[in-house]
Amino acid sequence: MTTWTDPNADRPISLTAPSGIDRAAHHRLDEAWLAAAWSHPTTRCFVVSGGQVLIDETADGRTELVMTPSFEAPLTEAHRYFLGNDEDGVSYFALQKDSLPGRMDQSARPAGLREAGALLSARDVGLMVHAVGLENWQRTHRFCSRCGERTVIAAAGHIRRCPACGAEHYPRTDPAVIMAVTDEDDRILLGRQVHWPEGRFSTLAGFVEPGESIEQSVRREVLEEVGISVGQVEYVASQPWPFPSSLMLGFMARATSTEIEVDGDEIHEARWFSREELRAAFESGEVLPPYGISIAARLIELWYGKPLPMRSVA
């Protein structure tokens, strides 16, 4: 496998830009340090609930994650997650709650990553991705997979321990491949999943199976979903995608066949597009571009040669 040179590498893929946050994992088991950090006047925290946080617009037009000093935070002991420190020594925590708090000024609003990821600074996006990933894992892994006993939170939210059998459980990340497939005529293959609205096309994707290399996964997924054989596979970049717990591994792949046969289970429709055909489809509204924060958009852009039309968040 070779690595694709991304001419837009100076424009980071959404959710992947350096956040300036040191996760400081060595502090997660130090209860005295965590207590002192939580009590420090510079510490900031925010609430995460159901994958959403509160965001707000500033007077100068920026969008920020709504954070408060720790001493003003809602009460929660068990579901308080240490996210790290910035270069100024400020500590950041996320608080998992059943609902987001109200705001007296009424200007803040709830937002998920698909919206906030395109608006927030790299620091705020990095904190939000970390918090959303932890929250989802915490909500869905409350019981020990060995013995079934309810587990307890440890390591500032990054471990769940079983008090019965002593097992430790860690946040999971599922590797998934996502690929822009092109043919010898330099057309791109885009597909529409069965549950997507009419006109929404994107790159193909799928999860890596046990005992499978990522190159094998690319070739298998494309063959299974649309009946196309793939030869050369080139790695481009990765993107954390906490919907709910994936790491998207992006590739450019070259097809060795062109006859499409969709599986009908995951892919409802697939088409080859030239650049002219895709541009016309965007302009007419026949094809909707993928969300701008997704690595799928970057993969298509690498082939297309310029940014895709902006798409609003539903």
Short mmCIF file of C-alpha atoms in Angstrom, two decimals:
data_model
loop_
_atom_site.label_atom_id
_atom_site.label_comp_id
_atom_site.label_asym_id
_atom_site.label_seq_id
_atom_site.Cartn_x
_atom_site.Cartn_y
_atom_site.Cartn_z
CA MET A 1 0.00 0.00 0.00
CA THR A 2 1.25 3.47 -0.88
CA THR A 3 0.30 6.83 0.64
CA TRP A 4 -1.52 9.48 -1.37
CA THR A 5 -0.05 12.99 -1.30
CA ASP A 6 -2.83 15.37 -0.32
CA PRO A 7 -2.33 18.78 -2.00
CA ASN A 8 -4.76 20.23 0.56
CA ALA A 9 -2.87 18.89 3.57
CA ASP A 10 -2.41 22.42 4.90
CA ARG A 11 -6.20 22.55 5.31
CA PRO A 12 -6.82 19.99 8.06
CA ILE A 13 -9.70 17.55 7.77
CA SER A 14 -12.49 18.45 10.20
CA LEU A 15 -12.14 16.87 13.66
CA THR A 16 -8.42 16.17 13.07
CA ALA A 17 -6.69 19.55 13.40
CA PRO A 18 -4.20 19.83 16.30
CA SER A 19 -6.25 20.95 19.29
CA GLY A 20 -3.43 22.19 21.50
CA ILE A 21 -4.75 19.91 24.27
CA ASP A 22 -2.42 17.49 26.06
CA ARG A 23 -4.63 14.60 27.17
CA ALA A 24 -2.25 14.05 30.10
CA ALA A 25 -3.28 10.42 30.50
CA HIS A 26 -0.74 9.94 33.30
CA HIS A 27 -2.99 11.99 35.60
CA ARG A 28 -6.14 9.91 35.12
CA LEU A 29 -5.42 7.52 37.99
CA ASP A 30 -4.12 10.22 40.35
CA GLU A 31 -7.20 11.08 42.41
CA ALA A 32 -5.40 13.76 44.44
CA TRP A 33 -4.20 15.50 41.29
CA LEU A 34 -7.65 15.28 39.68
CA ALA A 35 -9.29 16.75 42.78
CA ALA A 36 -6.82 19.62 42.84
CA ALA A 37 -7.29 20.24 39.10
CA TRP A 38 -11.07 20.27 39.46
CA SER A 39 -10.83 22.80 42.30
CA HIS A 40 -8.46 25.15 40.48
CA PRO A 41 -10.02 28.53 39.56
CA THR A 42 -8.83 28.35 35.94
CA THR A 43 -10.40 24.94 35.25
CA ARG A 44 -13.14 24.91 32.66
CA CYS A 45 -15.87 22.36 32.02
CA PHE A 46 -18.89 21.76 29.81
CA VAL A 47 -21.86 19.43 29.75
CA VAL A 48 -22.34 16.72 27.13
CA SER A 49 -25.68 14.98 26.71
CA GLY A 50 -26.84 12.68 23.94
CA GLY A 51 -23.90 13.68 21.75
CA GLN A 52 -24.73 17.37 22.04
CA VAL A 53 -23.15 20.37 23.78
CA LEU A 54 -24.08 24.02 24.08
CA ILE A 55 -22.48 26.43 21.61
CA ASP A 56 -22.75 30.21 21.43
CA GLU A 57 -21.77 33.04 19.09
CA THR A 58 -19.37 35.70 20.33
CA ALA A 59 -19.60 39.42 19.65
CA ASP A 60 -16.88 39.16 16.98
CA GLY A 61 -18.72 36.44 15.06
CA ARG A 62 -16.93 33.32 16.30
CA THR A 63 -18.70 30.22 17.63
CA GLU A 64 -17.52 28.79 20.94
CA LEU A 65 -18.19 25.79 23.13
CA VAL A 66 -20.07 27.03 26.21
CA MET A 67 -17.81 26.37 29.19
CA THR A 68 -17.98 27.44 32.82
CA PRO A 69 -15.55 27.49 35.75
CA SER A 70 -15.69 24.20 37.63
CA PHE A 71 -17.10 25.87 40.74
CA GLU A 72 -20.20 26.89 38.73
CA ALA A 73 -20.71 23.43 37.21
CA PRO A 74 -23.74 21.18 37.76
CA LEU A 75 -23.17 18.55 40.40
CA THR A 76 -21.97 15.16 39.17
CA GLU A 77 -19.25 13.03 40.70
CA ALA A 78 -19.36 9.77 38.78
CA HIS A 79 -19.70 11.18 35.28
CA ARG A 80 -16.93 13.78 35.32
CA TYR A 81 -14.34 13.14 32.63
CA PHE A 82 -10.87 14.68 32.51
CA LEU A 83 -10.04 15.70 28.93
CA GLY A 84 -6.58 17.25 29.36
CA ASN A 85 -4.65 20.49 29.77
CA ASP A 86 -3.78 23.28 27.36
CA GLU A 87 -0.37 24.94 27.02
CA ASP A 88 -1.31 27.51 29.68
CA GLY A 89 -2.03 24.78 32.22
CA VAL A 90 -5.82 25.13 32.10
CA SER A 91 -7.57 21.82 32.80
CA TYR A 92 -10.72 20.77 30.95
CA PHE A 93 -13.46 18.41 32.09
CA ALA A 94 -16.68 17.15 30.51
CA LEU A 95 -19.76 16.42 32.60
CA GLN A 96 -22.19 13.78 31.35
CA LYS A 97 -25.78 14.67 32.20
CA ASP A 98 -29.24 13.48 31.17
CA SER A 99 -29.95 16.87 29.61
CA LEU A 100 -28.13 20.08 28.76
CA PRO A 101 -28.44 22.95 31.23
CA GLY A 102 -30.53 26.00 30.44
CA ARG A 103 -28.92 29.38 29.81
CA MET A 104 -30.26 32.57 31.37
CA ASP A 105 -29.17 34.67 28.39
CA GLN A 106 -31.08 32.38 25.99
CA SER A 107 -28.44 32.83 23.29
CA ALA A 108 -26.72 29.45 23.49
CA ARG A 109 -28.10 26.49 21.58
CA PRO A 110 -27.51 22.73 21.57
CA ALA A 111 -25.50 21.28 18.70
CA GLY A 112 -24.05 17.95 17.64
CA LEU A 113 -20.70 17.38 15.96
CA ARG A 114 -22.03 17.54 12.41
CA GLU A 115 -22.92 21.19 12.99
CA ALA A 116 -20.41 22.21 15.64
CA GLY A 117 -17.49 20.52 13.90
CA ALA A 118 -17.65 23.08 11.10
CA LEU A 119 -17.98 26.07 13.44
CA LEU A 120 -15.79 25.59 16.50
CA SER A 121 -12.07 26.19 16.92
CA ALA A 122 -9.67 23.26 16.76
CA ARG A 123 -9.39 23.32 20.56
CA ASP A 124 -13.14 23.20 21.11
CA VAL A 125 -13.70 20.55 18.44
CA GLY A 126 -10.95 18.38 19.96
CA LEU A 127 -12.53 18.64 23.40
CA MET A 128 -16.00 17.90 22.02
CA VAL A 129 -14.92 14.83 20.01
CA HIS A 130 -13.21 13.42 23.11
CA ALA A 131 -16.23 14.09 25.32
CA VAL A 132 -18.82 12.74 22.87
CA GLY A 133 -16.81 9.56 22.36
CA LEU A 134 -16.52 8.97 26.10
CA GLU A 135 -20.18 9.73 26.72
CA ASN A 136 -21.38 7.26 24.12
CA TRP A 137 -19.10 4.52 25.43
CA GLN A 138 -20.12 5.16 29.03
CA ARG A 139 -23.83 4.99 28.19
CA THR A 140 -23.56 1.72 26.26
CA HIS A 141 -21.01 -0.21 28.35
CA ARG A 142 -22.38 -0.18 31.88
CA PHE A 143 -22.13 -3.92 32.45
CA CYS A 144 -19.16 -6.30 32.44
CA SER A 145 -18.90 -8.37 29.27
CA ARG A 146 -17.30 -11.19 31.27
CA CYS A 147 -19.72 -11.68 34.16
CA GLY A 148 -22.59 -9.23 33.63
CA GLU A 149 -22.02 -7.23 36.83
CA ARG A 150 -22.55 -3.46 36.71
CA THR A 151 -19.19 -1.74 36.25
CA VAL A 152 -17.90 1.44 37.89
CA ILE A 153 -16.11 4.41 36.33
CA ALA A 154 -12.36 4.84 36.86
CA ALA A 155 -9.42 6.76 35.38
CA ALA A 156 -11.41 10.00 35.07
CA GLY A 157 -13.87 8.37 32.68
CA HIS A 158 -11.46 6.32 30.57
CA ILE A 159 -11.91 2.91 32.25
CA ARG A 160 -14.85 0.92 33.59
CA ARG A 161 -13.96 -1.65 36.25
CA CYS A 162 -15.94 -4.67 37.30
CA PRO A 163 -16.10 -4.98 41.13
CA ALA A 164 -17.06 -8.66 40.84
CA CYS A 165 -14.44 -10.21 38.55
CA GLY A 166 -11.87 -7.38 38.42
CA ALA A 167 -12.03 -6.95 34.64
CA GLU A 168 -11.14 -3.57 33.19
CA HIS A 169 -12.94 -2.26 30.11
CA TYR A 170 -11.63 0.53 27.88
CA PRO A 171 -13.32 2.82 25.35
CA ARG A 172 -13.61 1.07 22.01
CA THR A 173 -12.76 2.46 18.61
CA ASP A 174 -13.91 0.50 15.57
CA PRO A 175 -11.69 0.84 12.46
CA ALA A 176 -13.63 1.54 9.28
CA VAL A 177 -12.41 2.09 5.73
CA ILE A 178 -13.82 4.77 3.45
CA MET A 179 -12.68 4.98 -0.15
CA ALA A 180 -12.94 7.09 -3.28
CA VAL A 181 -12.88 4.54 -6.11
CA THR A 182 -11.83 5.71 -9.59
CA ASP A 183 -11.58 3.88 -12.91
CA GLU A 184 -9.15 4.05 -15.83
CA ASP A 185 -11.18 6.94 -17.33
CA ASP A 186 -10.71 8.84 -14.03
CA ARG A 187 -14.40 8.69 -13.15
CA ILE A 188 -15.38 8.41 -9.49
CA LEU A 189 -17.76 5.83 -8.06
CA LEU A 190 -20.35 7.14 -5.62
CA GLY A 191 -23.15 5.23 -3.92
CA ARG A 192 -26.43 5.93 -2.13
CA GLN A 193 -27.28 3.88 0.93
CA VAL A 194 -30.74 2.40 1.22
CA HIS A 195 -31.77 4.70 4.10
CA TRP A 196 -30.41 7.92 2.56
CA PRO A 197 -32.69 10.50 0.90
CA GLU A 198 -32.94 10.74 -2.86
CA GLY A 199 -29.88 12.45 -4.32
CA ARG A 200 -27.48 11.89 -1.46
CA PHE A 201 -24.38 10.16 -2.83
CA SER A 202 -21.03 9.61 -1.17
CA THR A 203 -17.99 7.37 -1.12
CA LEU A 204 -18.30 3.74 -0.10
CA ALA A 205 -17.35 2.68 3.42
CA GLY A 206 -17.44 -0.27 5.78
CA PHE A 207 -15.97 -1.79 8.93
CA VAL A 208 -12.75 -3.79 9.04
CA GLU A 209 -13.48 -7.41 9.94
CA PRO A 210 -11.48 -9.59 12.38
CA GLY A 211 -8.28 -10.97 10.87
CA GLU A 212 -8.44 -8.59 7.90
CA SER A 213 -5.93 -5.98 6.72
CA ILE A 214 -7.22 -2.56 5.80
CA GLU A 215 -6.30 -3.12 2.14
CA GLN A 216 -8.30 -6.36 2.14
CA SER A 217 -11.18 -4.52 3.78
CA VAL A 218 -11.23 -1.85 1.04
CA ARG A 219 -11.36 -4.46 -1.70
CA ARG A 220 -13.94 -6.65 0.06
CA GLU A 221 -16.32 -3.79 0.88
CA VAL A 222 -16.30 -2.41 -2.67
CA LEU A 223 -16.84 -5.86 -4.19
CA GLU A 224 -19.63 -6.73 -1.73
CA GLU A 225 -21.50 -3.45 -2.02
CA VAL A 226 -21.28 -2.66 -5.75
CA GLY A 227 -19.61 -5.65 -7.43
CA ILE A 228 -16.52 -3.69 -8.49
CA SER A 229 -13.03 -5.20 -8.23
CA VAL A 230 -10.27 -2.97 -6.82
CA GLY A 231 -6.53 -3.17 -7.41
CA GLN A 232 -4.25 -0.40 -6.13
CA VAL A 233 -5.12 1.10 -2.73
CA GLU A 234 -3.53 4.33 -1.45
CA TYR A 235 -3.91 5.63 2.09
CA VAL A 236 -4.87 9.32 2.42
CA ALA A 237 -5.75 10.22 6.01
CA SER A 238 -7.83 9.24 9.04
CA GLN A 239 -10.63 10.92 10.97
CA PRO A 240 -12.19 10.14 14.35
CA TRP A 241 -15.92 9.71 13.80
CA PRO A 242 -17.77 9.24 17.10
CA PHE A 243 -21.09 8.26 15.48
CA PRO A 244 -20.82 6.29 17.62
CA SER A 245 -17.20 5.06 17.90
CA SER A 246 -15.37 4.75 14.60
CA LEU A 247 -11.96 5.73 13.25
CA MET A 248 -12.40 6.37 9.54
CA LEU A 249 -9.36 5.34 7.46
CA GLY A 250 -9.51 7.14 4.12
CA PHE A 251 -8.23 5.72 0.83
CA MET A 252 -8.05 6.32 -2.89
CA ALA A 253 -8.64 3.04 -4.75
CA ARG A 254 -8.35 2.11 -8.42
CA ALA A 255 -11.05 -0.10 -9.94
CA THR A 256 -10.12 -2.98 -12.24
CA SER A 257 -13.72 -3.48 -13.38
CA THR A 258 -16.60 -1.06 -14.03
CA GLU A 259 -19.82 -3.10 -14.19
CA ILE A 260 -21.93 -2.08 -11.18
CA GLU A 261 -24.06 -4.61 -9.30
CA VAL A 262 -25.39 -3.13 -6.05
CA ASP A 263 -26.06 -5.46 -3.14
CA GLY A 264 -29.47 -3.93 -2.38
CA ASP A 265 -28.94 -4.38 1.34
CA GLU A 266 -26.60 -1.48 2.08
CA ILE A 267 -26.34 0.28 -1.28
CA HIS A 268 -29.49 1.16 -3.20
CA GLU A 269 -27.83 2.92 -6.12
CA ALA A 270 -24.29 3.52 -7.40
CA ARG A 271 -23.01 5.54 -10.34
CA TRP A 272 -19.80 6.51 -12.10
CA PHE A 273 -19.33 10.27 -12.47
CA SER A 274 -16.92 12.30 -14.55
CA ARG A 275 -16.01 15.71 -13.11
CA GLU A 276 -18.31 17.42 -15.59
CA GLU A 277 -21.19 15.08 -14.75
CA LEU A 278 -20.75 15.53 -11.02
CA ARG A 279 -20.51 19.32 -11.32
CA ALA A 280 -23.72 19.40 -13.36
CA ALA A 281 -25.43 17.12 -10.84
CA PHE A 282 -24.40 19.40 -7.97
CA GLU A 283 -25.63 22.50 -9.82
CA SER A 284 -28.99 20.95 -10.71
CA GLY A 285 -29.52 19.53 -7.22
CA GLU A 286 -29.65 15.98 -8.58
CA VAL A 287 -26.76 15.06 -6.27
CA LEU A 288 -26.29 16.40 -2.74
CA PRO A 289 -22.66 16.79 -1.59
CA PRO A 290 -21.62 14.97 1.60
CA TYR A 291 -21.35 16.87 4.87
CA GLY A 292 -18.38 19.22 4.81
CA ILE A 293 -16.89 17.90 8.05
CA SER A 294 -16.72 14.31 6.76
CA ILE A 295 -13.58 12.74 5.34
CA ALA A 296 -15.80 11.61 2.45
CA ALA A 297 -15.96 15.22 1.28
CA ARG A 298 -12.15 15.50 1.34
CA LEU A 299 -11.70 12.27 -0.61
CA ILE A 300 -14.08 13.46 -3.32
CA GLU A 301 -12.35 16.86 -3.37
CA LEU A 302 -8.96 15.19 -3.96
CA TRP A 303 -10.36 13.75 -7.18
CA TYR A 304 -12.64 16.70 -8.06
CA GLY A 305 -9.81 19.23 -7.78
CA LYS A 306 -11.58 21.89 -5.72
CA PRO A 307 -13.87 22.26 -2.70
CA LEU A 308 -17.35 20.80 -3.00
CA PRO A 309 -20.48 22.95 -2.73
CA MET A 310 -21.41 23.69 0.88
CA ARG A 311 -24.24 21.71 2.35
CA SER A 312 -26.42 22.80 5.24
CA VAL A 313 -26.76 20.61 8.34
CA ALA A 314 -30.15 18.98 8.69
#
